[in-house]
Short mmCIF file of C-alpha atoms and ligand atoms in Angstrom, two decimals:
data_model
loop_
_atom_site.label_atom_id
_atom_site.label_comp_id
_atom_site.label_asym_id
_atom_site.label_seq_id
_atom_site.Cartn_x
_atom_site.Cartn_y
_atom_site.Cartn_z
CA MET A 1212 3.17 -11.90 -20.38
CA TYR A 1213 2.09 -9.08 -22.67
CA ASP A 1214 4.20 -6.60 -24.64
CA LEU A 1215 2.53 -3.70 -22.96
CA THR A 1216 -0.22 -2.88 -20.45
CA VAL A 1217 -2.58 0.01 -20.95
CA ILE A 1218 -3.64 1.15 -17.49
CA ILE A 1219 -6.97 2.96 -17.32
CA PRO A 1220 -7.73 4.48 -13.91
CA THR A 1221 -11.45 4.94 -13.41
CA PHE A 1222 -13.89 6.41 -11.00
CA LYS A 1223 -17.52 6.61 -12.03
CA GLU A 1224 -16.89 6.22 -15.75
CA GLU A 1225 -19.90 4.12 -16.74
CA ALA A 1226 -20.55 6.47 -19.65
CA ASN A 1227 -17.05 6.13 -21.11
CA ILE A 1228 -15.55 2.83 -20.05
CA ARG A 1229 -16.94 0.63 -22.80
CA ASN A 1230 -15.85 3.08 -25.43
CA ILE A 1231 -12.27 3.48 -24.27
CA ILE A 1232 -11.74 -0.25 -23.80
CA THR A 1233 -13.09 -0.98 -27.26
CA GLU A 1234 -10.94 1.71 -28.84
CA VAL A 1235 -7.75 0.63 -27.12
CA ASP A 1236 -8.36 -2.98 -28.11
CA ALA A 1237 -9.01 -1.94 -31.70
CA VAL A 1238 -5.66 -0.14 -31.70
CA PHE A 1239 -3.98 -3.31 -30.40
CA GLN A 1240 -5.53 -5.38 -33.18
CA LYS A 1241 -4.82 -2.92 -35.94
CA ASN A 1242 -1.16 -2.70 -34.96
CA ALA A 1243 -0.70 -6.37 -34.06
CA LEU A 1244 0.20 -5.49 -30.48
CA ASN A 1245 0.03 -8.11 -27.78
CA GLY A 1246 -1.43 -5.74 -25.23
CA GLU A 1247 -3.19 -6.02 -21.90
CA ILE A 1248 -5.85 -3.58 -20.73
CA LEU A 1249 -5.89 -3.08 -16.99
CA VAL A 1250 -8.75 -1.07 -15.55
CA VAL A 1251 -7.98 0.17 -12.03
CA ASP A 1252 -11.20 1.26 -10.42
CA ASP A 1253 -11.73 2.85 -7.03
CA ASN A 1254 -14.85 0.85 -6.32
CA SER A 1255 -17.12 3.11 -8.35
CA PRO A 1256 -20.70 3.22 -7.07
CA ASP A 1257 -22.05 3.31 -10.63
CA ASN A 1258 -21.99 0.62 -13.32
CA THR A 1259 -18.31 0.90 -14.29
CA ILE A 1260 -17.32 -2.37 -12.63
CA ALA A 1261 -20.30 -4.28 -14.01
CA ILE A 1262 -19.55 -3.12 -17.54
CA VAL A 1263 -15.89 -4.15 -17.31
CA ASN A 1264 -16.88 -7.55 -15.92
CA GLU A 1265 -19.26 -8.04 -18.78
CA LEU A 1266 -16.59 -7.11 -21.36
CA LYS A 1267 -14.14 -9.43 -19.63
CA LYS A 1268 -16.26 -12.41 -20.66
CA THR A 1269 -15.25 -11.95 -24.28
CA MET A 1270 -11.91 -10.18 -23.92
CA LYS A 1271 -9.06 -12.31 -22.62
CA ASN A 1272 -6.64 -9.41 -22.43
CA LEU A 1273 -8.88 -7.28 -20.19
CA ASN A 1274 -8.22 -7.23 -16.46
CA LEU A 1275 -9.83 -5.34 -13.62
CA LEU A 1276 -8.41 -4.28 -10.32
CA VAL A 1277 -10.94 -2.95 -7.84
CA ARG A 1278 -9.47 -0.96 -4.98
CA THR A 1279 -11.27 -0.42 -1.73
CA SER A 1280 -8.82 1.65 0.28
CA ASP A 1281 -6.56 4.68 -0.24
CA HIS A 1282 -8.84 6.20 -2.84
CA GLY A 1283 -7.11 8.30 -5.47
CA LEU A 1284 -6.09 8.57 -9.10
CA SER A 1285 -2.33 8.49 -8.64
CA GLN A 1286 -2.51 5.71 -6.08
CA SER A 1287 -4.60 3.70 -8.54
CA VAL A 1288 -2.05 4.11 -11.31
CA ALA A 1289 0.78 3.13 -8.96
CA ASP A 1290 -1.22 0.02 -8.01
CA GLY A 1291 -1.68 -0.67 -11.70
CA PHE A 1292 2.13 -0.68 -12.12
CA LEU A 1293 2.30 -3.47 -9.53
CA HIS A 1294 -0.45 -5.58 -11.07
CA ALA A 1295 0.38 -5.21 -14.77
CA CYS A 1296 1.46 -8.34 -16.65
CA SER A 1297 4.12 -6.68 -18.79
CA ASP A 1298 7.21 -4.47 -18.59
CA VAL A 1299 5.79 -1.48 -20.41
CA PHE A 1300 2.93 0.59 -19.03
CA VAL A 1301 0.82 3.14 -20.84
CA VAL A 1302 -1.46 5.30 -18.70
CA ILE A 1303 -4.54 6.83 -20.32
CA ASP A 1304 -7.68 8.56 -19.04
CA ALA A 1305 -11.02 6.85 -19.50
CA ASP A 1306 -12.83 9.94 -20.71
CA MET A 1307 -11.41 10.08 -24.23
CA SER A 1308 -9.26 13.10 -23.47
CA HIS A 1309 -6.24 11.19 -24.76
CA PRO A 1310 -6.15 9.66 -28.26
CA PRO A 1311 -5.58 5.87 -28.04
CA SER A 1312 -4.25 6.02 -31.60
CA LEU A 1313 -0.95 7.34 -30.19
CA ILE A 1314 -0.33 4.20 -28.13
CA PRO A 1315 1.59 2.32 -30.88
CA LYS A 1316 3.89 5.31 -31.41
CA MET A 1317 4.58 5.50 -27.68
CA PHE A 1318 5.33 1.81 -27.57
CA GLU A 1319 7.62 2.10 -30.57
CA GLU A 1320 9.59 4.87 -28.86
CA ILE A 1321 9.96 2.71 -25.76
CA ARG A 1322 11.24 -0.12 -27.89
CA ALA A 1323 13.65 2.27 -29.59
CA GLY A 1324 15.25 3.08 -26.24
CA SER A 1325 13.20 5.69 -24.42
CA GLU A 1326 12.36 4.87 -20.84
CA VAL A 1327 9.58 7.41 -20.54
CA VAL A 1328 7.39 8.63 -23.40
CA ILE A 1329 5.05 11.52 -22.68
CA GLY A 1330 2.03 12.75 -24.55
CA SER A 1331 2.63 16.51 -24.36
CA ARG A 1332 0.05 19.26 -24.60
CA TYR A 1333 2.66 21.98 -24.35
CA MET A 1334 5.15 21.20 -27.07
CA GLU A 1335 4.83 22.33 -30.65
CA GLY A 1336 1.96 20.48 -32.25
CA GLY A 1337 0.21 19.79 -28.96
CA GLY A 1338 -2.72 21.65 -27.46
CA ILE A 1339 -5.86 21.71 -25.39
CA LYS A 1340 -9.34 21.97 -26.80
CA LYS A 1341 -12.19 23.68 -25.01
CA TRP A 1342 -10.67 24.48 -21.64
CA PRO A 1343 -11.96 27.35 -19.54
CA LEU A 1344 -9.38 30.02 -18.64
CA LYS A 1345 -9.31 28.96 -14.99
CA ARG A 1346 -8.22 25.43 -15.84
CA ARG A 1347 -5.61 26.66 -18.29
CA ILE A 1348 -4.09 28.90 -15.64
CA ILE A 1349 -4.06 26.15 -13.00
CA SER A 1350 -2.49 23.75 -15.47
CA LEU A 1351 0.18 26.24 -16.54
CA GLY A 1352 1.01 26.92 -12.88
CA ALA A 1353 1.34 23.21 -12.18
CA THR A 1354 3.49 22.75 -15.27
CA PHE A 1355 5.80 25.60 -14.28
CA LEU A 1356 6.28 24.18 -10.80
CA GLY A 1357 6.88 20.69 -12.18
CA ARG A 1358 9.43 21.98 -14.66
CA LEU A 1359 11.56 23.25 -11.81
CA LEU A 1360 12.19 19.57 -11.04
CA VAL A 1361 12.45 18.33 -14.63
CA PRO A 1362 13.15 21.34 -16.89
CA ASP A 1363 13.60 19.35 -20.08
CA ILE A 1364 10.06 18.02 -20.04
CA THR A 1365 7.45 20.34 -21.52
CA ASP A 1366 4.47 18.57 -19.92
CA PRO A 1367 5.55 16.87 -16.68
CA VAL A 1368 1.96 16.63 -15.41
CA SER A 1369 0.41 14.97 -18.43
CA GLY A 1370 -1.96 12.12 -17.69
CA PHE A 1371 -1.00 10.32 -20.89
CA PHE A 1372 2.39 8.59 -20.89
CA ALA A 1373 4.28 5.34 -21.30
CA VAL A 1374 6.96 4.11 -18.94
CA ARG A 1375 9.16 1.08 -18.58
CA GLN A 1376 8.74 -1.02 -15.49
CA SER A 1377 12.44 -0.55 -14.67
CA VAL A 1378 11.91 3.18 -14.17
CA VAL A 1379 9.52 2.70 -11.28
CA ALA A 1380 10.76 -0.65 -9.95
CA GLU A 1381 13.08 0.88 -7.34
CA ALA A 1382 11.23 4.13 -6.78
CA HIS A 1383 9.27 4.59 -3.58
CA LEU A 1384 6.25 6.18 -5.16
CA LYS A 1385 4.02 7.89 -2.67
CA PRO A 1386 1.63 9.52 -5.05
CA ARG A 1387 -1.17 11.73 -3.94
CA GLY A 1388 -3.65 13.59 -6.05
CA TYR A 1389 -3.54 13.71 -9.81
CA LYS A 1390 0.02 14.07 -10.94
CA ILE A 1391 1.41 10.58 -11.06
CA LEU A 1392 3.72 11.42 -13.97
CA LEU A 1393 5.65 14.00 -11.95
CA GLU A 1394 6.11 11.40 -9.23
CA VAL A 1395 7.47 8.94 -11.79
CA LEU A 1396 9.78 11.53 -13.36
CA GLY A 1397 10.98 12.92 -10.06
CA LYS A 1398 11.57 9.66 -8.20
CA GLY A 1399 12.10 7.14 -10.98
CA THR A 1400 15.37 6.00 -12.54
CA TRP A 1401 15.63 7.13 -16.15
CA GLU A 1402 17.86 8.93 -18.61
CA ASN A 1403 16.06 8.89 -21.93
CA ASP A 1404 12.72 10.50 -22.50
CA LYS A 1405 10.69 11.37 -25.52
CA GLU A 1406 7.71 13.66 -25.86
CA ILE A 1407 5.02 13.30 -28.50
CA PRO A 1408 2.58 16.16 -29.07
CA PHE A 1409 -1.14 15.54 -28.82
CA GLU A 1410 -4.28 17.57 -28.53
CA PHE A 1411 -6.09 17.12 -25.25
CA SER A 1412 -9.86 17.20 -25.56
CA ASP A 1413 -11.99 17.89 -22.54
CA ARG A 1414 -14.37 15.19 -21.37
CA GLU A 1415 -17.79 15.34 -22.97
CA ILE A 1416 -19.53 12.91 -20.63
CA GLY A 1417 -19.25 12.17 -16.95
CA THR A 1418 -18.15 14.35 -14.07
CA SER A 1419 -14.89 16.10 -13.30
CA LYS A 1420 -13.19 15.64 -9.96
CA LEU A 1421 -10.78 18.55 -9.83
CA LYS A 1422 -10.94 20.36 -6.50
CA ILE A 1423 -8.94 22.97 -4.56
CA LYS A 1424 -7.59 20.12 -2.46
CA THR A 1425 -5.94 18.85 -5.63
CA ILE A 1426 -3.83 21.99 -5.89
CA ILE A 1427 -2.67 21.81 -2.27
CA GLU A 1428 -1.80 18.15 -2.66
CA TYR A 1429 0.21 19.00 -5.73
CA ALA A 1430 2.34 21.57 -3.91
CA GLN A 1431 2.97 18.97 -1.18
CA GLN A 1432 3.96 16.47 -3.82
CA VAL A 1433 6.52 18.80 -5.40
CA LEU A 1434 8.03 19.36 -1.96
CA ASP A 1435 8.03 15.64 -1.23
CA ILE A 1436 9.85 14.85 -4.49
CA THR A 1437 12.40 17.54 -3.68
CA LEU A 1438 13.09 16.04 -0.25
CA TYR A 1439 13.16 12.53 -1.70
CA SER A 1440 15.86 13.54 -4.17
CA PHE A 1441 18.22 14.50 -1.34
CA THR A 1442 18.39 10.90 -0.20
CA HIS A 1443 17.90 9.13 -3.55
CA HIS A 1444 20.68 10.19 -5.84
CA GLN A 1445 19.64 8.17 -8.86
CA SER A 1446 16.53 10.35 -9.26
CA ALA A 1447 16.09 12.93 -12.00
CA ALA A 1448 15.39 15.62 -9.43
CA TRP A 1449 18.81 15.00 -7.89
CA ARG A 1450 20.45 15.38 -11.31
CA GLU A 1451 18.96 18.85 -11.36
CA TRP A 1452 20.24 19.69 -7.87
CA LYS A 1453 23.72 18.69 -8.93
CA LYS A 1454 23.55 21.19 -11.75
CA ILE A 1455 22.36 23.96 -9.45
CA PHE A 1456 25.18 23.12 -7.06
CA LYS A 1457 27.81 23.21 -9.82
CA PHE A 1458 26.37 26.45 -11.16
CA GLY A 1459 26.75 27.89 -7.65
CA ILE A 1460 30.37 26.78 -7.35
CA VAL A 1461 31.11 28.32 -10.74
CA GLY A 1462 29.49 31.53 -9.49
CA LEU A 1463 31.89 31.53 -6.53
CA THR A 1464 34.91 31.13 -8.82
CA GLY A 1465 33.52 34.13 -10.72
CA ILE A 1466 33.76 36.23 -7.58
CA VAL A 1467 37.39 35.20 -7.10
CA VAL A 1468 38.23 36.04 -10.72
CA ASN A 1469 36.40 39.35 -10.44
CA VAL A 1470 38.27 40.43 -7.30
CA ALA A 1471 41.64 39.25 -8.66
CA ILE A 1472 41.32 41.08 -11.98
CA LEU A 1473 40.09 44.23 -10.29
CA ASN A 1474 43.07 44.33 -7.93
CA LEU A 1475 45.61 43.47 -10.63
CA LEU A 1476 44.35 46.28 -12.83
CA LEU A 1477 44.29 48.71 -9.93
CA LEU A 1478 47.89 47.76 -9.16
CA ALA A 1479 48.74 48.44 -12.78
CA GLY A 1480 47.31 51.91 -12.34
CA VAL A 1481 44.03 51.48 -14.24
CA ARG A 1482 41.19 53.71 -13.06
CA TYR A 1483 38.64 52.01 -10.78
CA GLU A 1484 35.59 52.42 -13.06
CA ILE A 1485 37.46 50.96 -16.02
CA ALA A 1486 39.05 48.17 -14.01
CA LEU A 1487 35.66 47.18 -12.63
CA VAL A 1488 34.17 46.79 -16.10
CA PHE A 1489 37.01 44.48 -17.10
CA ALA A 1490 36.68 42.51 -13.90
CA ILE A 1491 32.97 41.92 -14.46
CA VAL A 1492 33.31 41.05 -18.15
CA VAL A 1493 36.13 38.57 -17.50
CA ALA A 1494 34.33 37.04 -14.51
CA ILE A 1495 31.25 36.37 -16.63
CA PHE A 1496 33.49 34.83 -19.26
CA ASN A 1497 35.04 32.60 -16.60
CA ASN A 1498 31.59 31.50 -15.47
CA PHE A 1499 30.54 30.77 -19.01
CA LEU A 1500 33.52 28.54 -19.69
CA TRP A 1501 33.10 26.44 -16.55
CA ASN A 1502 29.37 26.08 -17.00
CA ASP A 1503 29.83 25.09 -20.61
CA LEU A 1504 32.59 22.58 -19.89
CA TRP A 1505 31.36 21.28 -16.56
CA THR A 1506 27.88 22.16 -15.26
CA PHE A 1507 26.08 21.54 -18.53
CA LYS A 1508 28.63 19.37 -20.27
CA ASP A 1509 26.11 16.63 -20.97
CA HIS A 1510 23.82 18.93 -22.89
CA ALA A 1511 25.91 21.88 -24.00
CA ARG A 1512 27.06 21.91 -27.61
CA LYS A 1513 23.98 19.98 -28.67
CA SER A 1514 20.96 22.21 -29.11
CA ILE A 1515 22.76 25.52 -29.67
CA SER A 1516 25.73 24.35 -31.62
CA SER A 1517 27.70 27.60 -31.80
CA ILE A 1518 29.73 28.42 -28.72
CA TRP A 1519 29.56 32.13 -29.68
CA LYS A 1520 25.81 32.01 -29.63
CA ARG A 1521 25.85 30.38 -26.20
CA LEU A 1522 28.36 32.94 -24.98
CA GLN A 1523 26.21 35.82 -26.20
CA LEU A 1524 23.11 34.35 -24.58
CA PHE A 1525 25.01 33.89 -21.34
CA TYR A 1526 26.11 37.52 -21.31
CA VAL A 1527 22.58 38.75 -21.98
CA VAL A 1528 21.05 36.53 -19.30
CA SER A 1529 23.79 37.48 -16.82
CA ALA A 1530 23.11 41.15 -17.46
CA GLY A 1531 19.49 40.43 -16.52
CA GLY A 1532 20.69 38.68 -13.36
CA ALA A 1533 22.84 41.68 -12.44
CA LEU A 1534 19.89 44.03 -12.95
CA ILE A 1535 17.72 41.87 -10.72
CA ASN A 1536 20.44 41.83 -8.08
CA TYR A 1537 20.72 45.61 -8.27
CA GLY A 1538 16.99 46.33 -8.40
CA VAL A 1539 16.07 44.02 -5.54
CA ALA A 1540 18.83 45.38 -3.30
CA VAL A 1541 17.89 49.00 -3.98
CA ILE A 1542 14.20 48.36 -3.37
CA LEU A 1543 14.89 46.47 -0.15
CA VAL A 1544 17.15 49.22 1.17
CA TYR A 1545 15.00 52.19 0.19
CA VAL A 1546 11.48 50.81 0.47
CA VAL A 1547 11.80 48.18 3.20
CA THR A 1548 14.78 49.91 4.90
CA MET A 1549 16.65 46.65 5.10
CA ASP A 1550 20.32 46.46 6.04
CA GLY A 1551 22.46 47.04 2.94
CA ASN A 1552 24.40 43.79 3.07
CA LEU A 1553 21.33 41.70 3.75
CA ALA A 1554 19.51 43.41 0.89
CA ASN A 1555 22.41 42.69 -1.42
CA LEU A 1556 22.41 39.03 -0.39
CA CYS A 1557 18.70 38.79 -1.24
CA GLY A 1558 19.44 40.41 -4.59
CA ILE A 1559 22.29 37.99 -5.24
CA LEU A 1560 20.05 35.04 -4.42
CA LEU A 1561 17.27 36.16 -6.77
CA GLY A 1562 19.79 37.01 -9.47
CA PHE A 1563 21.28 33.55 -9.05
CA ILE A 1564 17.89 31.88 -9.40
CA TRP A 1565 17.21 33.92 -12.54
CA ASN A 1566 20.60 33.09 -13.99
CA PHE A 1567 20.22 29.39 -13.39
CA VAL A 1568 16.61 28.97 -14.48
CA VAL A 1569 16.93 31.09 -17.62
CA ASN A 1570 20.35 29.85 -18.71
CA ARG A 1571 19.24 26.29 -18.08
CA ARG A 1572 16.40 26.69 -20.54
CA VAL A 1573 17.75 29.24 -23.00
CA THR A 1574 21.53 28.87 -23.20
CA TRP A 1575 21.83 25.17 -22.47
CA PRO A 1576 18.55 23.49 -23.34
CA ARG A 1577 18.92 19.78 -23.78
CA THR A 1578 18.23 18.29 -27.16
CA ARG A 1579 15.89 15.44 -27.42
CA GLY A 1580 14.68 12.91 -29.92
N1 GTP B 2190 -9.10 4.95 -9.80
C1 GTP B 2190 -9.37 6.25 -9.81
N2 GTP B 2190 -9.50 6.91 -10.98
C2 GTP B 2190 -9.80 8.23 -10.95
C3 GTP B 2190 -9.97 8.95 -9.76
N3 GTP B 2190 -10.25 10.24 -10.08
C4 GTP B 2190 -10.25 10.30 -11.42
N4 GTP B 2190 -9.98 9.09 -11.96
C5 GTP B 2190 -9.86 8.72 -13.36
O1 GTP B 2190 -8.70 9.38 -13.87
C6 GTP B 2190 -8.93 9.85 -15.18
C7 GTP B 2190 -8.78 11.37 -15.19
O2 GTP B 2190 -9.77 11.95 -14.36
P1 GTP B 2190 -10.62 13.21 -14.82
O3 GTP B 2190 -11.72 13.37 -13.86
O4 GTP B 2190 -10.98 13.05 -16.25
O5 GTP B 2190 -9.55 14.36 -14.61
P2 GTP B 2190 -9.28 15.56 -15.56
O6 GTP B 2190 -9.11 15.10 -16.96
O7 GTP B 2190 -8.16 16.31 -14.94
O8 GTP B 2190 -10.58 16.44 -15.42
P3 GTP B 2190 -11.96 16.37 -16.29
O9 GTP B 2190 -11.73 15.58 -17.53
O10 GTP B 2190 -12.36 17.74 -16.51
O11 GTP B 2190 -12.91 15.64 -15.39
C8 GTP B 2190 -10.31 9.38 -15.55
O12 GTP B 2190 -10.18 8.16 -16.22
C9 GTP B 2190 -11.01 9.20 -14.21
O13 GTP B 2190 -12.01 8.22 -14.24
C10 GTP B 2190 -9.84 8.24 -8.53
O14 GTP B 2190 -9.98 8.78 -7.45
N5 GTP B 2190 -9.54 6.91 -8.62
MG1 MG B 2191 -10.52 14.13 -18.01
#
């Protein structure tokens, strides 16, 4: 048994493989880590396998898994999880895009209690060197989509991460394409994560395998994780659904409060325009309180410590939601000539999505670390 296993997925990496193995092993030695290196290769037609076999003669902690079916990066990593001889896995690319020097820090964080540790390109201190605009845009799109499932993670599609075996032990991973981390985060069982910034450097040698098919597979994967969460309630994606559901219920109580206040004030003889303003302001206050005490109770009060600040943010975001509701309904009625009630429902839905997504990130972000 080792303390950790560094999994290196490879396909046609003869130009890089010796280098990455040597570097990872040097990091092990320097930090007195009892680590295994597991190369998972998809039966590369070049010299990758031969080079690993040659290195294996002198390195006891180097293992090789050659796969001959179900070709794919994510599938290879998932296979690596099954074949690793330790309880902590670190996944790293072979092409030197990820700095092996961060491995000890990741391992330390795992030992300190994190279940997933992610090398993030998108948090403060992280970055990407030498990427063409097209790749940056694709990556940002993928990150945005992934963050709908796990909003607290800045880089849910990073290829550089550490994870405890227990996180994936019960998960039915069905990874396709490139984004194994999102599969792990979406389907795995975990509570504590940690992100560490790093600068991604583009490969200098060897060929890239990113294709259009990759993007389609990714969209399918996001959908698959969403469906999975409906039947697997320990998953992180389900935690997010629960919040959306609670936020929705709170929204409904807001309607009740709104209607009640409006009618009370009208009964008391207050003019309609004035009564309506009160009704809206109090309803938003009602929603704030319930969301603060219930929907986001596990992460409220932590990152933005002042309740007044959270209340102000909530009012501002809600005003945005109301504007979206209004704008969408008006456009649908006047431009698309949609039925008024249907148009309003569409507006309410979009306003709701805005309110949830923005409040989730701005008013009640979760603290970490
Ligand atoms: N086992 C296996 N490994 C793969 C496969 N595709 C890519 N890899 C490995 O996964 C890692 C990341 O692949 P890259 O091709 O570098 O992907 P990328 O970083 O998104 O793109 P570039 O660096 O621009 O090529 C590398 O170590 C590859 O050798 C595959 O189908 N099977
Ligand atoms: Mg690469």
